[in-house]
mmCIF file of C-alpha atoms in Angstrom:
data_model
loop_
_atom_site.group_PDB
_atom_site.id
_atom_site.type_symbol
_atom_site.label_atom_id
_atom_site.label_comp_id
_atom_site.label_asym_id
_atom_site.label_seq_id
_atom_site.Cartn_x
_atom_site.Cartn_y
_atom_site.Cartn_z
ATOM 1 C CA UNK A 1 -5.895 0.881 1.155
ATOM 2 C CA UNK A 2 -4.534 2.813 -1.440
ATOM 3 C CA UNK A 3 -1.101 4.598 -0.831
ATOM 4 C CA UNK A 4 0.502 7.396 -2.471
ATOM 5 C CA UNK A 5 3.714 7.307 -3.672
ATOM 6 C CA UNK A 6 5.599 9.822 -5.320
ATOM 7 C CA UNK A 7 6.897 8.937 -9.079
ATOM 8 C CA UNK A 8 10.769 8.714 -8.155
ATOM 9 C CA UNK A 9 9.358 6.048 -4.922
ATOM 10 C CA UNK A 10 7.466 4.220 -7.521
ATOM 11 C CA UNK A 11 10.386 4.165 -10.218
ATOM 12 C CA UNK A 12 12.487 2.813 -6.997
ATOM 13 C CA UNK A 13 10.197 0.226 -5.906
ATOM 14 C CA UNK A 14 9.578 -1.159 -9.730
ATOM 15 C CA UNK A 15 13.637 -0.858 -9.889
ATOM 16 C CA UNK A 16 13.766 -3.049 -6.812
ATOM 17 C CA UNK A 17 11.010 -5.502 -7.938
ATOM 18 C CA UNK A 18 12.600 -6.474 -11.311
ATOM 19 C CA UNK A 19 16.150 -6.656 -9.464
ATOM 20 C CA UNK A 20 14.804 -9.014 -7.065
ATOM 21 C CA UNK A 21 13.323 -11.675 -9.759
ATOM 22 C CA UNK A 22 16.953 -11.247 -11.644
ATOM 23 C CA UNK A 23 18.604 -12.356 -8.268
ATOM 24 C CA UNK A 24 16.245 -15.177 -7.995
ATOM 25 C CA UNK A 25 17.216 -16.491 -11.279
ATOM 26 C CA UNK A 26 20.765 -15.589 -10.427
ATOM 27 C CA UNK A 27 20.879 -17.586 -6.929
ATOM 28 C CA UNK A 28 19.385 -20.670 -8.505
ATOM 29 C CA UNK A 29 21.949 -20.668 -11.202
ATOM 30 C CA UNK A 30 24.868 -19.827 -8.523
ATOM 31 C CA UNK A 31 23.948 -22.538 -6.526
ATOM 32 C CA UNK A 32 23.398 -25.201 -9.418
ATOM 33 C CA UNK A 33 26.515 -24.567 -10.643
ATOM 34 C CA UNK A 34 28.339 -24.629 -7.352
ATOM 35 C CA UNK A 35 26.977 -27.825 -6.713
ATOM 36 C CA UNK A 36 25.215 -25.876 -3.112
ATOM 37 C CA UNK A 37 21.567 -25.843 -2.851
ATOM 38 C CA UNK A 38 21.829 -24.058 -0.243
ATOM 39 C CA UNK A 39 23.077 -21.004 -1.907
ATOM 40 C CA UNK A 40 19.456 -21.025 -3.708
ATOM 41 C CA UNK A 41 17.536 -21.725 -0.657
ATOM 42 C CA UNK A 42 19.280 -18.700 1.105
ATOM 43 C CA UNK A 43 19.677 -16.149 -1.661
ATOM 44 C CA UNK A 44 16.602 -16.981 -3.109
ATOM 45 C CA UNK A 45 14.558 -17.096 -0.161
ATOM 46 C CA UNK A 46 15.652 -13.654 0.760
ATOM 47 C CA UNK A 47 15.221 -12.501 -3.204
ATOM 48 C CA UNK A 48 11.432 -14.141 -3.034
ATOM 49 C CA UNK A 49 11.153 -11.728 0.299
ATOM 50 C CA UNK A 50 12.197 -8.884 -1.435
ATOM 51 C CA UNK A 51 9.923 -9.702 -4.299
ATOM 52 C CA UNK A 52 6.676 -10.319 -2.492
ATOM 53 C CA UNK A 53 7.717 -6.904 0.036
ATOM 54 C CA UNK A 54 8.286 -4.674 -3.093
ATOM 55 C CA UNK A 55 5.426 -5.838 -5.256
ATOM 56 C CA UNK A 56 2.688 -5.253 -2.302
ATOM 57 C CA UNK A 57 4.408 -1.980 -1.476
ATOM 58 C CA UNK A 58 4.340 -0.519 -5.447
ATOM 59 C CA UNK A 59 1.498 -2.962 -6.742
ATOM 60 C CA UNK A 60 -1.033 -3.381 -4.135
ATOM 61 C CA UNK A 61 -0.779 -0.748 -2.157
ATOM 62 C CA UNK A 62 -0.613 2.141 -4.392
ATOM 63 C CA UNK A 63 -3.528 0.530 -6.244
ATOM 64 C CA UNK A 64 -1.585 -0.145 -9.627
ATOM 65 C CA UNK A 65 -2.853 -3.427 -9.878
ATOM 66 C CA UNK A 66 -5.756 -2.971 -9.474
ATOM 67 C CA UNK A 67 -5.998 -0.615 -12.210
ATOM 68 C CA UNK A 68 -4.647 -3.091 -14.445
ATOM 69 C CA UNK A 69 -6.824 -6.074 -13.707
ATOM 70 C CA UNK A 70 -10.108 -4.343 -13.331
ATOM 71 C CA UNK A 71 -10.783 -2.308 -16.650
ATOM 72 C CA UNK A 72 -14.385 -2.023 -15.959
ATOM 73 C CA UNK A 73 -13.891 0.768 -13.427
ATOM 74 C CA UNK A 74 -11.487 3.285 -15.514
ATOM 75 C CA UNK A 75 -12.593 6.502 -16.978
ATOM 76 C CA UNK A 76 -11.856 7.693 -20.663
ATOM 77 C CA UNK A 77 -8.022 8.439 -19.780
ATOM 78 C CA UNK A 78 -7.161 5.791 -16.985
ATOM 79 C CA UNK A 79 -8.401 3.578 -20.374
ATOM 80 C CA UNK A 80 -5.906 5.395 -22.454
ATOM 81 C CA UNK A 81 -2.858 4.970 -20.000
ATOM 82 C CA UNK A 82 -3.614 1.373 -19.603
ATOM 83 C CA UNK A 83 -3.828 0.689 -23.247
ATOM 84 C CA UNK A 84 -0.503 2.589 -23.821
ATOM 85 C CA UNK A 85 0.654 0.426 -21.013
ATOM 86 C CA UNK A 86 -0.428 -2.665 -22.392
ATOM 87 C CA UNK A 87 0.856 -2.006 -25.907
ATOM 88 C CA UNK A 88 4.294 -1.332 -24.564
ATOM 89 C CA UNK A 89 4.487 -4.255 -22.273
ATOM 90 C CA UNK A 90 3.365 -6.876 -24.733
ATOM 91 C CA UNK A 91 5.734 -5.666 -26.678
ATOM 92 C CA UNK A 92 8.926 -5.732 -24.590
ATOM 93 C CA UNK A 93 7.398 -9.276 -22.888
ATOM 94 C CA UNK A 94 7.364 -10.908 -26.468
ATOM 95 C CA UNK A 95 11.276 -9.031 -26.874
ATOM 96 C CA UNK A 96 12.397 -10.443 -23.667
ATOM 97 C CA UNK A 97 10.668 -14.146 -24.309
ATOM 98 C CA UNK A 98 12.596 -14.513 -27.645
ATOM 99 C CA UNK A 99 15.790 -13.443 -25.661
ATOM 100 C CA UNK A 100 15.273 -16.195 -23.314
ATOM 101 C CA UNK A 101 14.244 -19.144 -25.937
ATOM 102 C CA UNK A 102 16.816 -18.116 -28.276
ATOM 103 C CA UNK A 103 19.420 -17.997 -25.195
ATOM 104 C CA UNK A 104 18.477 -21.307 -24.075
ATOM 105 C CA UNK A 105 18.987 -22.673 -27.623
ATOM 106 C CA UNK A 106 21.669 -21.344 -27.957
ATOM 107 C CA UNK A 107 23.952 -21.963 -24.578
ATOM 108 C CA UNK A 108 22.008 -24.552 -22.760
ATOM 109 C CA UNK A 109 21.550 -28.034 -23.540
ATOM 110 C CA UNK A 110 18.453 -28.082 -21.338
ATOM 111 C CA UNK A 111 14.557 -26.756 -21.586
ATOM 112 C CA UNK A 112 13.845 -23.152 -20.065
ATOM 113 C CA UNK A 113 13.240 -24.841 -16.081
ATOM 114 C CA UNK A 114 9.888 -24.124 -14.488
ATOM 115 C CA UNK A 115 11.603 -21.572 -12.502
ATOM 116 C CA UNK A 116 11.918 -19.284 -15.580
ATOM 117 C CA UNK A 117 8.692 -20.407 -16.735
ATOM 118 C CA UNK A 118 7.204 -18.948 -13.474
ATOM 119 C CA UNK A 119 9.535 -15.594 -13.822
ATOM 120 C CA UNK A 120 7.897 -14.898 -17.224
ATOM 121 C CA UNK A 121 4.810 -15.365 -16.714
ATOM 122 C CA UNK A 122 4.903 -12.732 -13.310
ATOM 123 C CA UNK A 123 6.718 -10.184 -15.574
ATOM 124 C CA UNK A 124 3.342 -10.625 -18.402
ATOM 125 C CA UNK A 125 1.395 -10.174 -15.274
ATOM 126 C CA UNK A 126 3.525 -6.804 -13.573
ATOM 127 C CA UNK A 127 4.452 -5.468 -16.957
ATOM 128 C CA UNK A 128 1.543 -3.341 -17.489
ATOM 129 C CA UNK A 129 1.059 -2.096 -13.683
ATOM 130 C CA UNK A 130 5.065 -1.603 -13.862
ATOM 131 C CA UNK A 131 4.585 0.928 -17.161
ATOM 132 C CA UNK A 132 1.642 2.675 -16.054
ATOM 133 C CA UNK A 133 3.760 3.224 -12.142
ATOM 134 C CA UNK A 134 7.088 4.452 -14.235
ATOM 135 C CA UNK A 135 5.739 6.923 -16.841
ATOM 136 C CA UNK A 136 2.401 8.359 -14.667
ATOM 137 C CA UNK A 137 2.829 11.924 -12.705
ATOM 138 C CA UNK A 138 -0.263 10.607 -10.292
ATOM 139 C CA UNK A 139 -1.594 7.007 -10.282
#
């Protein structure tokens, strides 16, 4: 089922996506250093809900990722778009990775946690989809 949405929708929807996996982070931090789990079961369930409602409403719907993950289907200038896309996001996911080591080195006296293990590896997955739905007039 693939969906239109306009480009300001999309940019909204990709805005909202990223803000929920910040608030995810942000509610299991809260609540581990508050010393109240459930602070991270509540905010982070309904972050995780937010998550999974905007990613099939920009991602799945509108047919972005799909167009990421299936290259064998593209014409000549969907190719070029994606490989812009991919370029771009690689980039900015290697950026951002650093960040986070070098910030954990730095401040923490712990190993990056699994949970921000899982939250990079879903931004190297959404990254490209997320690039191609921000800068494209029609997807």
């Amino acid at each position: 089922m693939q969906k239109q949405l306009s480009k300001s929708a999309r940019q909204t929807w990709i805005t909202i996506n990223f803000v929920s996996i910040l608030l995810i982070v942000f509610f299991f931090y809260l609540g581990r250093s508050l010393e109240k789990p459930p602070v991270f079961f509540i905010g982070g369930t309904l972050a995780a809900v937010l998550t999974i409602i905007s990613f099939i409403k920009v991602f799945i719907q509108t047919g972005l990722w799909k167009m990421v993950h299936k290259t064998n289907t593209l014409d000549e200038r969907q190719m070029q778009v994606l490989l812009n896309a991919l370029k771009y996001s690689y980039s900015v996911f290697v950026i951002f990775s650093l960040l986070i080591i070098y910030g954990f080195a730095v401040v923490n006296k712990e190993p990056i946690n699994v949970l921000i293990a899982a939250c990079l590896l879903y931004l190297a997955h959404i990254l490209p989809a997320a690039i191609v739905g921000w800068k494209e007039k029609v997807v």
